[in-house]
Tab-separated table of C-alpha atoms and ligand atoms in Angstrom:
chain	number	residue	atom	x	y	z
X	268	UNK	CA	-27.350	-6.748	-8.097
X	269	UNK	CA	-24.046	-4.944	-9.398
X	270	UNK	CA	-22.189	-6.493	-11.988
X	271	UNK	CA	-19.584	-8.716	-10.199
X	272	UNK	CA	-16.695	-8.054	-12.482
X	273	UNK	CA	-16.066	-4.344	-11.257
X	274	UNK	CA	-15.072	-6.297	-8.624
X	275	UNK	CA	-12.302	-7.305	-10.853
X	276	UNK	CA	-11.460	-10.295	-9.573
X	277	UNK	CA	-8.021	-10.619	-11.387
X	278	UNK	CA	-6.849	-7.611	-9.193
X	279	UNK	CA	-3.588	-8.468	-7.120
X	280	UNK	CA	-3.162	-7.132	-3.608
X	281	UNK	CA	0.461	-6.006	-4.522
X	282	UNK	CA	2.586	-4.761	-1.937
X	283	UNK	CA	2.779	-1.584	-3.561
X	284	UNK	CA	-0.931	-1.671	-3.462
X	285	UNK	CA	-1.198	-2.206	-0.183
X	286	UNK	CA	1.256	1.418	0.637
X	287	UNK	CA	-1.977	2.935	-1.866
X	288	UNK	CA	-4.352	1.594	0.526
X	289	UNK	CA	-2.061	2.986	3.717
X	290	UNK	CA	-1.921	6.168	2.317
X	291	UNK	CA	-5.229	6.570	0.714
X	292	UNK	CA	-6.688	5.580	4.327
X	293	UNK	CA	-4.522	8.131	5.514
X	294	UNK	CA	-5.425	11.137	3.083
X	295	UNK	CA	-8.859	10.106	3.897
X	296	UNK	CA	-8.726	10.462	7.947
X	297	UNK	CA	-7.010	13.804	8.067
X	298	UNK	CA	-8.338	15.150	4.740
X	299	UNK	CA	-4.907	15.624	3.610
X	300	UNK	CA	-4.372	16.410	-0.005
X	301	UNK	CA	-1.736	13.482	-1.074
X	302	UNK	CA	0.419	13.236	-4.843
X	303	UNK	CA	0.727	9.815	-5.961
X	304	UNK	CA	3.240	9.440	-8.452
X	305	UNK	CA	4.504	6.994	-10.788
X	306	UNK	CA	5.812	5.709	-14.053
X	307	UNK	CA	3.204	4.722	-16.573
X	308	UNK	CA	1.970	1.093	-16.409
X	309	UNK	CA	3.197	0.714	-13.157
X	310	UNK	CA	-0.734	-0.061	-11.710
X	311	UNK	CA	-2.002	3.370	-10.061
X	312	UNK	CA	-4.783	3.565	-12.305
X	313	UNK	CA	-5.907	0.365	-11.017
X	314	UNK	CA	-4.939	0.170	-7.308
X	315	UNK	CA	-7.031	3.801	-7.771
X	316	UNK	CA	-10.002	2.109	-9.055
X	317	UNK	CA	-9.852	-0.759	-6.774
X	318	UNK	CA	-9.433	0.974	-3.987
X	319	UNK	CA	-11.905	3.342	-4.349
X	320	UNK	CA	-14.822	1.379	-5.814
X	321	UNK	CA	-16.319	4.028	-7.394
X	322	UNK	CA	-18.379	2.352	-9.845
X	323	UNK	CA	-20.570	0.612	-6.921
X	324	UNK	CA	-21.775	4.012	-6.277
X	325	UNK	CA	-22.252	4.957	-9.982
X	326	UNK	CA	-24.498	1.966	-10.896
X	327	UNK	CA	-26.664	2.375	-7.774
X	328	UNK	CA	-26.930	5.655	-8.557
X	329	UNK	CA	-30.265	5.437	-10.598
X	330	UNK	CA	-31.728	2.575	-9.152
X	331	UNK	CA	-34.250	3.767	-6.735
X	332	UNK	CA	-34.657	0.885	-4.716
X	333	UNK	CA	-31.227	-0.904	-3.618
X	334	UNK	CA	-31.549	-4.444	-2.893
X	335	UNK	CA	-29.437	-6.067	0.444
X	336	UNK	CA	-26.150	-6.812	-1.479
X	337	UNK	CA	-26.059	-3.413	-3.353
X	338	UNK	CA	-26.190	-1.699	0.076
X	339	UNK	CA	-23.459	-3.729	1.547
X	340	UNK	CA	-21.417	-2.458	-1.673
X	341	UNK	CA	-22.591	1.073	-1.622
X	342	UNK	CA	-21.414	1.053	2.237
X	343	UNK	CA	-17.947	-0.492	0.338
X	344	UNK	CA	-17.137	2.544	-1.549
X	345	UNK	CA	-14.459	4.728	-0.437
X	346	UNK	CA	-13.952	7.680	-2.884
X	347	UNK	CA	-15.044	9.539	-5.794
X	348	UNK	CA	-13.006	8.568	-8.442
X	349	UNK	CA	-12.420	10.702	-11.469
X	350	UNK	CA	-10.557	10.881	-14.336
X	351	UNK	CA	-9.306	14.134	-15.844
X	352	UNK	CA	-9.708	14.790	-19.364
X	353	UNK	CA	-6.880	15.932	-21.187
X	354	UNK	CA	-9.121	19.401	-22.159
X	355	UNK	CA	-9.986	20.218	-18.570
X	356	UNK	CA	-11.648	23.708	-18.170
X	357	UNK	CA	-12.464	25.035	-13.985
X	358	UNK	CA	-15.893	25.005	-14.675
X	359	UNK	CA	-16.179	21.542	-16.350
X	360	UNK	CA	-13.917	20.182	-13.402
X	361	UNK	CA	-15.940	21.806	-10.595
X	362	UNK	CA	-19.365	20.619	-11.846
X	363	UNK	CA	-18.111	17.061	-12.436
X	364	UNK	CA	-16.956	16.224	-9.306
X	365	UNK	CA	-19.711	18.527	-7.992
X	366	UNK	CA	-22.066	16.009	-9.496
X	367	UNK	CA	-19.762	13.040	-8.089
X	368	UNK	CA	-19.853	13.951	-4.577
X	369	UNK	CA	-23.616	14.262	-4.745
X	370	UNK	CA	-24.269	11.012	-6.275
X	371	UNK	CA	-21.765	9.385	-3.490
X	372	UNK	CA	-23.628	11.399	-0.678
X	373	UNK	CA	-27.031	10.446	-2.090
X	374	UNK	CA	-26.480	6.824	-2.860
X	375	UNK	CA	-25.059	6.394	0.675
X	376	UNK	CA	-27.986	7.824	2.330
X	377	UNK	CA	-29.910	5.449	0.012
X	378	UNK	CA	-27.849	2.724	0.998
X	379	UNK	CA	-28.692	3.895	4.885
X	380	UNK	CA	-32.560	3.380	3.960
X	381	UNK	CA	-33.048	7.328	3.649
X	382	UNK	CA	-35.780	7.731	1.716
X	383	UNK	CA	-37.407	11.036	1.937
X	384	UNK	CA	-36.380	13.403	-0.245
X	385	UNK	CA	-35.160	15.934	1.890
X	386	UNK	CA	-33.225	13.054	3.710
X	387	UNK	CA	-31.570	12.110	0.612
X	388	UNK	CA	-30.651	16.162	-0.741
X	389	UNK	CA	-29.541	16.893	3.010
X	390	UNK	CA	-26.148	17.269	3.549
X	391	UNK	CA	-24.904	15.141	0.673
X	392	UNK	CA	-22.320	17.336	-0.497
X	393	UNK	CA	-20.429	17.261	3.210
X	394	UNK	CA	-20.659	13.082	3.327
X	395	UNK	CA	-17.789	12.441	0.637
X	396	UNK	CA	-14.707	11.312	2.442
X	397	UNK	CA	-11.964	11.061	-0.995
X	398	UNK	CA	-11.912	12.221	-4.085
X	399	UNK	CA	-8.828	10.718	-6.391
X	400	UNK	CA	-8.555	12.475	-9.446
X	401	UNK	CA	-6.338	10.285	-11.632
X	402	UNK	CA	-4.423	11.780	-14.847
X	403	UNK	CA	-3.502	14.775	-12.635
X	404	UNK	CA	-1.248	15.756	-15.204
X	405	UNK	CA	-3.892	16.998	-17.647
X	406	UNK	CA	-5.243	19.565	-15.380
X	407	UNK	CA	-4.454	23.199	-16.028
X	408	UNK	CA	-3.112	25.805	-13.143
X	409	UNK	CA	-6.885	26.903	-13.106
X	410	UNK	CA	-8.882	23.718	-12.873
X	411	UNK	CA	-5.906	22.771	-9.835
X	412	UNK	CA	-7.484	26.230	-8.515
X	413	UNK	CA	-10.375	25.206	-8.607
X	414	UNK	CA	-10.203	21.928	-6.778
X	415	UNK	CA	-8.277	23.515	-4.298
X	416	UNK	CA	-11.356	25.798	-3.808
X	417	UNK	CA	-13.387	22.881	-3.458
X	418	UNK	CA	-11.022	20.451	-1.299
X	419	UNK	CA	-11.563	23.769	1.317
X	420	UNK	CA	-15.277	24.243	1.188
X	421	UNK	CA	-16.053	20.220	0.974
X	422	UNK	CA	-13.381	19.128	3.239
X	423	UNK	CA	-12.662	16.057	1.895
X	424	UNK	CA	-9.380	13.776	0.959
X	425	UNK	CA	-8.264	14.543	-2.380
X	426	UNK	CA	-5.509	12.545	-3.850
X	427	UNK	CA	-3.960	13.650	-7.055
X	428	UNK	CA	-2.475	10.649	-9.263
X	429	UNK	CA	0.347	11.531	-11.808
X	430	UNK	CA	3.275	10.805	-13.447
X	431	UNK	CA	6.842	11.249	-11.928
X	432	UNK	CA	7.639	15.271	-11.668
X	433	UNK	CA	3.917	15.988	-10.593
X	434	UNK	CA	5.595	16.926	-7.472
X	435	UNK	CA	7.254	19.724	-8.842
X	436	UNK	CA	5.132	20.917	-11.037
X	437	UNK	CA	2.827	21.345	-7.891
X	438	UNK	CA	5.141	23.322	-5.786
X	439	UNK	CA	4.989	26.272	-8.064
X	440	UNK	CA	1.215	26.540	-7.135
X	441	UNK	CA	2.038	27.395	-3.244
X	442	UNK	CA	-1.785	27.683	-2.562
X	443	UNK	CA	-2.358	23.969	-3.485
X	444	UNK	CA	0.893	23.274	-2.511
X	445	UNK	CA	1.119	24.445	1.255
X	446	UNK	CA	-1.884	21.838	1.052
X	447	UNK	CA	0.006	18.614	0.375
X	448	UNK	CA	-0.239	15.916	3.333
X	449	UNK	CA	2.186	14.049	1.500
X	450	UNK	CA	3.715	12.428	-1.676
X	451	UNK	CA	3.886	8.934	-2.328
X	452	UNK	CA	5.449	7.033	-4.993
X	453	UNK	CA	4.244	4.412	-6.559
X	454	UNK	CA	7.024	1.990	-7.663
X	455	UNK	CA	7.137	-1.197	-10.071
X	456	UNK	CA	6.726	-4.450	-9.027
X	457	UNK	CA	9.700	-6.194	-6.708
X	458	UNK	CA	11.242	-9.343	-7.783
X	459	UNK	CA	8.848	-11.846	-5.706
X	460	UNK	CA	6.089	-10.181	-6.649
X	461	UNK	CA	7.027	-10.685	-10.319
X	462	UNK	CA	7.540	-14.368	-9.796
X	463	UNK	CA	4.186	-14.598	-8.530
X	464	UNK	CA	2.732	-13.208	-11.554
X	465	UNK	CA	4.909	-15.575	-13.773
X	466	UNK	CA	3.903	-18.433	-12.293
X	467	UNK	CA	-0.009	-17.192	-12.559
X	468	UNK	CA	0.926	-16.427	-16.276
X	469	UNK	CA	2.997	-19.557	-17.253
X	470	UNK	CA	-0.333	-21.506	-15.700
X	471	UNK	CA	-2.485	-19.549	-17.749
X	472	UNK	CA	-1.088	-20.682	-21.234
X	473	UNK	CA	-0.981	-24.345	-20.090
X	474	UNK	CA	2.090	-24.158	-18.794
X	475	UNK	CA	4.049	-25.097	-15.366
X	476	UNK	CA	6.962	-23.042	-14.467
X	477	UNK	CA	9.439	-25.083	-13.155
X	478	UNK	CA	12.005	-23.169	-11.636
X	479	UNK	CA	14.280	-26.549	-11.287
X	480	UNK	CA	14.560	-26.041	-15.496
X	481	UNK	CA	17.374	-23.758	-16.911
X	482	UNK	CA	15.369	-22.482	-19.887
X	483	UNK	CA	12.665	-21.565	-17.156
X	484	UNK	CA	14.722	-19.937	-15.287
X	485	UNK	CA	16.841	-17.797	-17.985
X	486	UNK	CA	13.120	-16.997	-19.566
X	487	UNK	CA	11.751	-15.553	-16.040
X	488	UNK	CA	15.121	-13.708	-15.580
X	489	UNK	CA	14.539	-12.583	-19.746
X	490	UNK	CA	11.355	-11.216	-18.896
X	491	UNK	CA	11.893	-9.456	-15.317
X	492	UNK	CA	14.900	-7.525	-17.245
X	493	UNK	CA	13.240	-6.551	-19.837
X	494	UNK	CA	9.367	-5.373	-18.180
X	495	UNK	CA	11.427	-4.103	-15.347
X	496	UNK	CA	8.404	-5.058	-12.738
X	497	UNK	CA	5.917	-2.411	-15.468
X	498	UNK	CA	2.933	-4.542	-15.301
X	499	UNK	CA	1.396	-2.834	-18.365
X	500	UNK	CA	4.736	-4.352	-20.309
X	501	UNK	CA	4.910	-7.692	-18.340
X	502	UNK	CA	0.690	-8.165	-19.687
X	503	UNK	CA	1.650	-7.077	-23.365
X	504	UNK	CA	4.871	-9.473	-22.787
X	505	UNK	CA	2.783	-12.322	-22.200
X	506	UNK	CA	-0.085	-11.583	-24.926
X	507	UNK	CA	2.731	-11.914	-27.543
X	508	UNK	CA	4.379	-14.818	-26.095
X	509	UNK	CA	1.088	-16.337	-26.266
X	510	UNK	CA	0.387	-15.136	-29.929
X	511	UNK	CA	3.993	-16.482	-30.805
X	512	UNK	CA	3.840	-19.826	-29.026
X	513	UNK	CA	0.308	-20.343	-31.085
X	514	UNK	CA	1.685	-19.793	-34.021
X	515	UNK	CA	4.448	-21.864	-34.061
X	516	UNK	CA	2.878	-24.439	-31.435
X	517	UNK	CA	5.260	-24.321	-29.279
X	518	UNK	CA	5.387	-26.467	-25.735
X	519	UNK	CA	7.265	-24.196	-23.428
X	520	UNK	CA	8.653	-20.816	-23.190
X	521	UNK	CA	12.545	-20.380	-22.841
X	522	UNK	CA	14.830	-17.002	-23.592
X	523	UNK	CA	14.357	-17.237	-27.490
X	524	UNK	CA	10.614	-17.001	-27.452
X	525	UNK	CA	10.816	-13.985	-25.437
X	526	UNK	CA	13.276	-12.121	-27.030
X	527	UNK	CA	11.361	-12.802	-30.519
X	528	UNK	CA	8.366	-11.620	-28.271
X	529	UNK	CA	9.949	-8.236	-27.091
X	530	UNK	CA	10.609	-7.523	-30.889
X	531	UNK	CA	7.131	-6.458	-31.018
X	532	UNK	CA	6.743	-4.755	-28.704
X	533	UNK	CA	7.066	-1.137	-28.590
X	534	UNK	CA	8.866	-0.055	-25.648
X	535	UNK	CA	9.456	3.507	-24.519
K	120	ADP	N1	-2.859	-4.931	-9.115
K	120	ADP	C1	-2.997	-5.359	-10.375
K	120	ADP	N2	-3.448	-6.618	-10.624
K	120	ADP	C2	-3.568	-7.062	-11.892
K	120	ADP	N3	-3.233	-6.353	-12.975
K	120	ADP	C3	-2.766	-5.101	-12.813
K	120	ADP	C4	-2.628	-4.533	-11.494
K	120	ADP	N4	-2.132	-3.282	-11.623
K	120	ADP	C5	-1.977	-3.078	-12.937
K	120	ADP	N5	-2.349	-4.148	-13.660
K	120	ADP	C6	-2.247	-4.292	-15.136
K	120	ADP	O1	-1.349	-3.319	-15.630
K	120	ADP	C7	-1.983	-2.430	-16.541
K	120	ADP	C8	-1.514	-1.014	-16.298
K	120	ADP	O2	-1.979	-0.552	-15.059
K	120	ADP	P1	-2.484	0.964	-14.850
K	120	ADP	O3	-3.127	1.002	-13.521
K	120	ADP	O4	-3.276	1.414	-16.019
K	120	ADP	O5	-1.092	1.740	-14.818
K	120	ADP	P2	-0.803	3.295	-14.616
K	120	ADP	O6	-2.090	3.958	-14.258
K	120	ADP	O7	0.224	3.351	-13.539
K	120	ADP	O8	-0.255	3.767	-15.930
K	120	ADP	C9	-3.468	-2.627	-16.310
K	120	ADP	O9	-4.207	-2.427	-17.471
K	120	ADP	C10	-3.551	-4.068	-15.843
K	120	ADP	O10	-3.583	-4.920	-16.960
K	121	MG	MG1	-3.079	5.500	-15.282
């Protein structure tokens, strides 16, 4: 069996995740090339990850037999996922995913109960539906070149994850570019959603958020200001209001803690 946790059960099925999924479905369908863009810490890393399920694939991989529940996640996974490395060179690029969408088509047919080898070599490098190549940013004009080459012989979805201004960089490459399906931003978390996670965090340092309570309320409204709905910051937020509120034993969390929490934080 898999290990459970790249399930990652702590995952939350943001609304913003739930526009990845739309448009990840979508890129997949009509093998669109799609740019997802965002701020850094906003979650596309994750809602990549999550979404694609890549590492179901990647563990079966080299087991030869797959038991029942392995299958059922093989059959789960939905893309290649890769990340690319800040020195990218064409070659490098092409032979990694290369070697991605042949583990995904092999596993699969694994997964089918294929077992001859010819059964399991056949076709494997048409199967792959998605590849997501996160970190878009690091990829030279060459290596882009090069998975263009290969989004047009493999024919499948490719979604590009980056930061904001991917988009533009992109259009001055008008052979990837006259590619695009679409662009899709990937925003910060909305108000609700950030209450949500409060309440989830408050309970997880033995707390209950009582939104009845002043200090409660001026501490939730303290926080939302200052993370801004950046899920990276709001974690880090809460990992040194937890360090503080050790330290100095403290029973509840009002506006003072946090702003003596913020202090260390770095924020860019
Ligand atoms: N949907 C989610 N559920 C739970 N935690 C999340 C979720 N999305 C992001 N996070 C948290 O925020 C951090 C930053 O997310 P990440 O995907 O790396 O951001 P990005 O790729 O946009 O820079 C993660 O390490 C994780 O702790
Ligand atoms: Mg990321």
């Amino acid at each position: 069996m898999i290990d459970p946790t790249i399930l990652n059960p702590s995952f939350i099925q943001t609304k913003e995740y739930k526009r990845f999924e739309e448009f990840a479905d979508t890129c997949e369908s009509f093998r669109y090339i799609g740019l997802c863009y965002g701020k850094p810490g906003v979650g596309k890393t994750f809602a990549a990850n999550y979404y694609a399920k890549w590492r179901s694939i990647e563990q079966a991989y080299s087991i030869e037999k797959l038991d029942d529940e392995t299958k059922v996640e093989v059959k789960e996974c939905k893309a290649v996922f890769h990340t690319a490395e800040v020195t990218n060179t064409p070659k490098r690029i092409s032979q990694d995913i290369y070697q991605k969408i042949f583990q995904f088509g092999n596993t699969v047919a694994k997964a089918e109960g294929k077992t001859e080898l010819n059964e399991l070599l056949l076709g494997v490098d048409k199967t792959c539906p998605l590849v997501i190549v996160d970190e878009a940013d690091n990829l030279t004009h060459q290596s882009l070149e090069q998975l263009r080459g290969m989004y047009d012989k493999y024919r499948f979805g490719l979604i590009l994850v980056g930061m904001p201004g991917i988009e533009k960089r992109l259009s001055r490459y008008p052979q990837l570019y006259s590619r695009v399906g679409f662009a899709h931003q990937f925003r910060p978390l909305s108000e609700d959603e950030m209450m949500f996670i409060f309440e989830k965090q408050w309970n997880a340092l033995g707390l209950e958020l009582n939104k009845n309570q002043f200090s409660d309320v001026e501490a939730v409204k303290t926080i939302a200001r200052i993370t801004n709905g950046n899920f990276r910051l709001i974690h880090r937020m809460f990992a040194q209001i937890q360090r503080l509120q050790k330290i100095n034993n403290l029973q509840k969390i009002d506006a003072d803690l946090v702003l003596a929490a913020r202090k260390c934080l770095v924020i860019g």
